[in-house]
Amino acid sequence: ANIKDLDGFRALLAHVASSIGSTSDYSNFAKNAGLSFPTAKKYLFALEQSYILFKVYPYVKSTAKRFIKSPKWYFTDTGFLHSFRHGLSRGAIVENFVIAEIRKRLVILGMDASEMYFSQSQSGAEVDLIVDFGKHKLAFEIKAGNSVGRNDYRNLKELMRIDPTISRGFVFYTGEEMEEVDPQIFMLPI
C-alpha cells in the first residue's frame, strides 16, 4: 500500500472506528486524519482490499446514486475495532459485530455481500441493514439493549410498508428471547 505516513494512517483508522454507524466520506476522513484527500482515499482502498474494512452503501431507488452518497464503514473483525480502546459506544460495537457477522455468512454461503445497504429517510429515520437478494430483501435493526419495544422496530415497520419487496424484518438485540413481534418482524438474540 506504500503507507508513508504511519501517524496519519493510525489517525485515519481511529477516525473510522469513532464513526462506526455514521456516514462519512473520503474528504471527512482526510480532514480528521490530517491527510490529503488522495492519500486518505488510497489508505482506505488498501484497508478495504485487505478485508480490514468494508462499506455499506445507502439504500436508494436509483442504483447509481447509491454509490455517490456517503457510505458507512465497518471493520470485518471487531477485535480490530476494540484495539483502539477509546470511547466507542456499546451500540456502535454491537452494530459493527452484527453487520460483520451477516456479511461473513453471506460470503461463506457464496452470496454477494456487496448487496448490503442501510436506509435513512429524509427525516432521519434509519434502518441499520438491508440485504438485497434480488426478488426479496431482508431488513435488520440492531439494538444494544436487553429488551425490545415497539419504538425499536418502528422504522423497520415503516420501511417495510413503503417497500413491499422487503419480505422480513429482524431486530437483533442483546437479550435472550426469540419471538415474533409483528407478522413479518422477528426479534432475535445476538
C-alpha positions as MATLAB code, in Angstrom:
seq = 'ANIKDLDGFRALLAHVASSIGSTSDYSNFAKNAGLSFPTAKKYLFALEQSYILFKVYPYVKSTAKRFIKSPKWYFTDTGFLHSFRHGLSRGAIVENFVIAEIRKRLVILGMDASEMYFSQSQSGAEVDLIVDFGKHKLAFEIKAGNSVGRNDYRNLKELMRIDPTISRGFVFYTGEEMEEVDPQIFMLPI';
ca = [
       0.000    0.000    0.000;
       3.056    2.249    0.205;
       1.997    3.790    3.529;
       4.402    6.617    4.226;
       2.601    8.491    6.992;
       2.111    5.962    9.795;
       0.721    8.549   12.224;
      -1.779    9.707    9.598;
      -2.692    6.077    8.916;
      -3.332    5.469   12.628;
      -5.377    8.673   12.831;
      -7.423    7.511    9.845;
      -8.126    4.139   11.486;
      -9.085    5.861   14.742;
     -11.485    8.139   12.887;
     -13.071    5.170   11.103;
     -13.523    3.464   14.488;
     -15.135    6.546   16.007;
     -17.530    6.907   13.065;
     -18.966    3.354   13.103;
     -22.685    3.576   12.377;
     -22.376    7.046   10.822;
     -21.963    8.077    7.220;
     -18.621    9.540    6.270;
     -16.910   10.334    3.002;
     -13.258   10.412    1.964;
     -12.873   14.166    2.481;
     -14.160   13.858    6.064;
     -11.665   11.083    6.818;
      -8.846   13.065    5.204;
      -9.618   16.204    7.190;
      -9.918   14.390   10.527;
      -6.746   12.355    9.983;
      -4.705   15.306    8.716;
      -4.138   13.609    5.360;
      -4.595   14.783    1.804;
      -7.726   13.570    0.037;
      -5.798   11.271   -2.376;
      -3.768    9.772    0.495;
      -6.851    9.088    2.645;
      -8.598    7.519   -0.333;
      -5.536    5.357   -1.082;
      -5.252    4.180    2.542;
      -8.971    3.380    2.781;
      -8.777    1.488   -0.512;
      -5.851   -0.555    0.846;
      -7.790   -1.319    4.052;
     -10.798   -2.385    2.018;
      -8.730   -4.526   -0.363;
      -7.089   -6.261    2.595;
     -10.545   -7.035    4.101;
      -9.925   -4.984    7.218;
     -12.741   -2.553    6.362;
     -15.873   -2.787    4.253;
     -18.524   -0.289    3.158;
     -22.290   -0.400    3.342;
     -23.981    1.984    0.919;
     -27.284    3.793    1.388;
     -30.400    2.111    0.035;
     -31.928    4.422   -2.556;
     -34.132    3.620   -5.531;
     -31.578    4.886   -8.059;
     -28.759    2.354   -8.206;
     -26.305    4.981   -9.492;
     -26.996    7.316   -6.555;
     -26.182    4.549   -4.062;
     -22.507    4.860   -4.891;
     -22.436    8.666   -4.895;
     -23.814    9.129   -1.401;
     -21.625    8.617    1.665;
     -21.361    5.016    2.871;
     -20.922    3.643    6.365;
     -17.634    1.903    7.108;
     -17.257   -1.176    9.292;
     -14.412   -3.388   10.471;
     -14.531   -7.001    9.296;
     -13.190   -8.120   12.682;
     -14.465   -6.366   15.803;
     -11.281   -7.404   17.626;
      -9.515   -4.844   15.482;
     -12.140   -2.280   16.455;
     -11.614   -2.998   20.167;
      -7.879   -2.391   19.816;
      -8.478    1.360   19.631;
      -9.698    1.467   23.250;
     -11.256    4.874   23.015;
     -14.823    5.901   23.805;
     -16.646    3.675   21.376;
     -20.283    3.283   22.270;
     -21.646   -0.166   23.022;
     -24.234    0.414   20.288;
     -21.563    1.030   17.642;
     -19.620   -2.076   18.668;
     -22.762   -4.263   18.627;
     -23.843   -2.825   15.249;
     -20.394   -3.462   13.747;
     -20.354   -7.017   15.137;
     -23.784   -7.991   13.761;
     -23.268   -6.428   10.333;
     -19.808   -8.015   10.002;
     -21.196  -11.428   11.005;
     -24.063  -11.198    8.490;
     -21.550  -10.217    5.811;
     -19.276  -13.152    6.707;
     -22.170  -15.591    6.471;
     -23.168  -14.263    3.058;
     -19.591  -14.768    1.844;
     -19.430  -18.298    3.316;
     -22.691  -19.158    1.532;
     -21.259  -17.850   -1.758;
     -23.692  -14.923   -1.887;
     -22.998  -11.363   -2.968;
     -22.061   -9.449    0.186;
     -21.946   -6.183   -1.792;
     -25.766   -6.145   -1.812;
     -25.896   -4.842    1.763;
     -27.347   -1.389    2.397;
     -28.640    0.878    5.133;
     -31.713    3.069    4.930;
     -32.036    6.629    6.132;
     -35.120    8.710    5.380;
     -35.067   12.454    4.873;
     -36.490   12.824    8.389;
     -33.533   10.839    9.784;
     -35.371    7.546   10.448;
     -32.821    4.787    9.955;
     -32.782    1.027    9.399;
     -29.356   -0.446   10.091;
     -29.127   -3.056    7.332;
     -30.959   -4.264    4.232;
     -29.743   -7.340    2.367;
     -30.938   -7.492   -1.231;
     -31.481  -10.999   -2.610;
     -32.971   -9.747   -5.889;
     -36.672  -10.516   -5.730;
     -36.865  -10.102   -1.980;
     -34.967   -8.269    0.727;
     -34.416   -8.690    4.441;
     -34.101   -5.727    6.784;
     -32.376   -5.593   10.168;
     -32.432   -3.324   13.194;
     -29.628   -3.793   15.695;
     -30.079   -2.821   19.327;
     -27.557   -2.968   22.162;
     -30.300   -3.249   24.793;
     -31.559   -6.342   26.617;
     -35.191   -5.721   25.658;
     -37.083   -4.628   22.560;
     -40.084   -2.281   22.478;
     -42.296   -1.008   19.663;
     -40.084    2.059   19.150;
     -37.126   -0.228   18.436;
     -38.724   -1.559   15.255;
     -40.904    1.403   14.240;
     -38.521    2.446   11.418;
     -38.262   -1.155   10.234;
     -42.045   -1.485   10.061;
     -42.364    1.833    8.185;
     -39.698    0.845    5.644;
     -41.442   -2.487    5.054;
     -44.712   -0.623    4.474;
     -43.082    1.671    1.906;
     -41.087   -1.091    0.166;
     -43.100   -4.321   -0.200;
     -40.042   -6.133   -1.623;
     -38.734   -6.335    1.952;
     -40.227   -9.672    2.955;
     -38.973   -9.984    6.554;
     -37.579   -7.800    9.273;
     -35.357   -8.790   12.167;
     -34.429   -6.982   15.357;
     -31.156   -8.231   16.825;
     -30.678   -7.381   20.495;
     -28.560   -8.480   23.449;
     -31.395  -10.207   25.326;
     -32.185  -13.923   25.271;
     -35.713  -14.368   23.882;
     -36.613  -15.142   20.286;
     -40.114  -14.134   19.287;
     -42.333  -12.767   16.559;
     -43.188   -9.151   17.455;
     -45.185   -8.445   14.303;
     -46.422  -10.735   11.493;
     -43.254  -10.030    9.475;
     -40.804   -8.949   12.190;
     -38.818  -11.272   14.422;
     -36.784  -10.432   17.494;
     -33.547  -12.435   17.673;
     -30.919  -12.579   20.408;
     -27.416  -11.851   19.179;
];
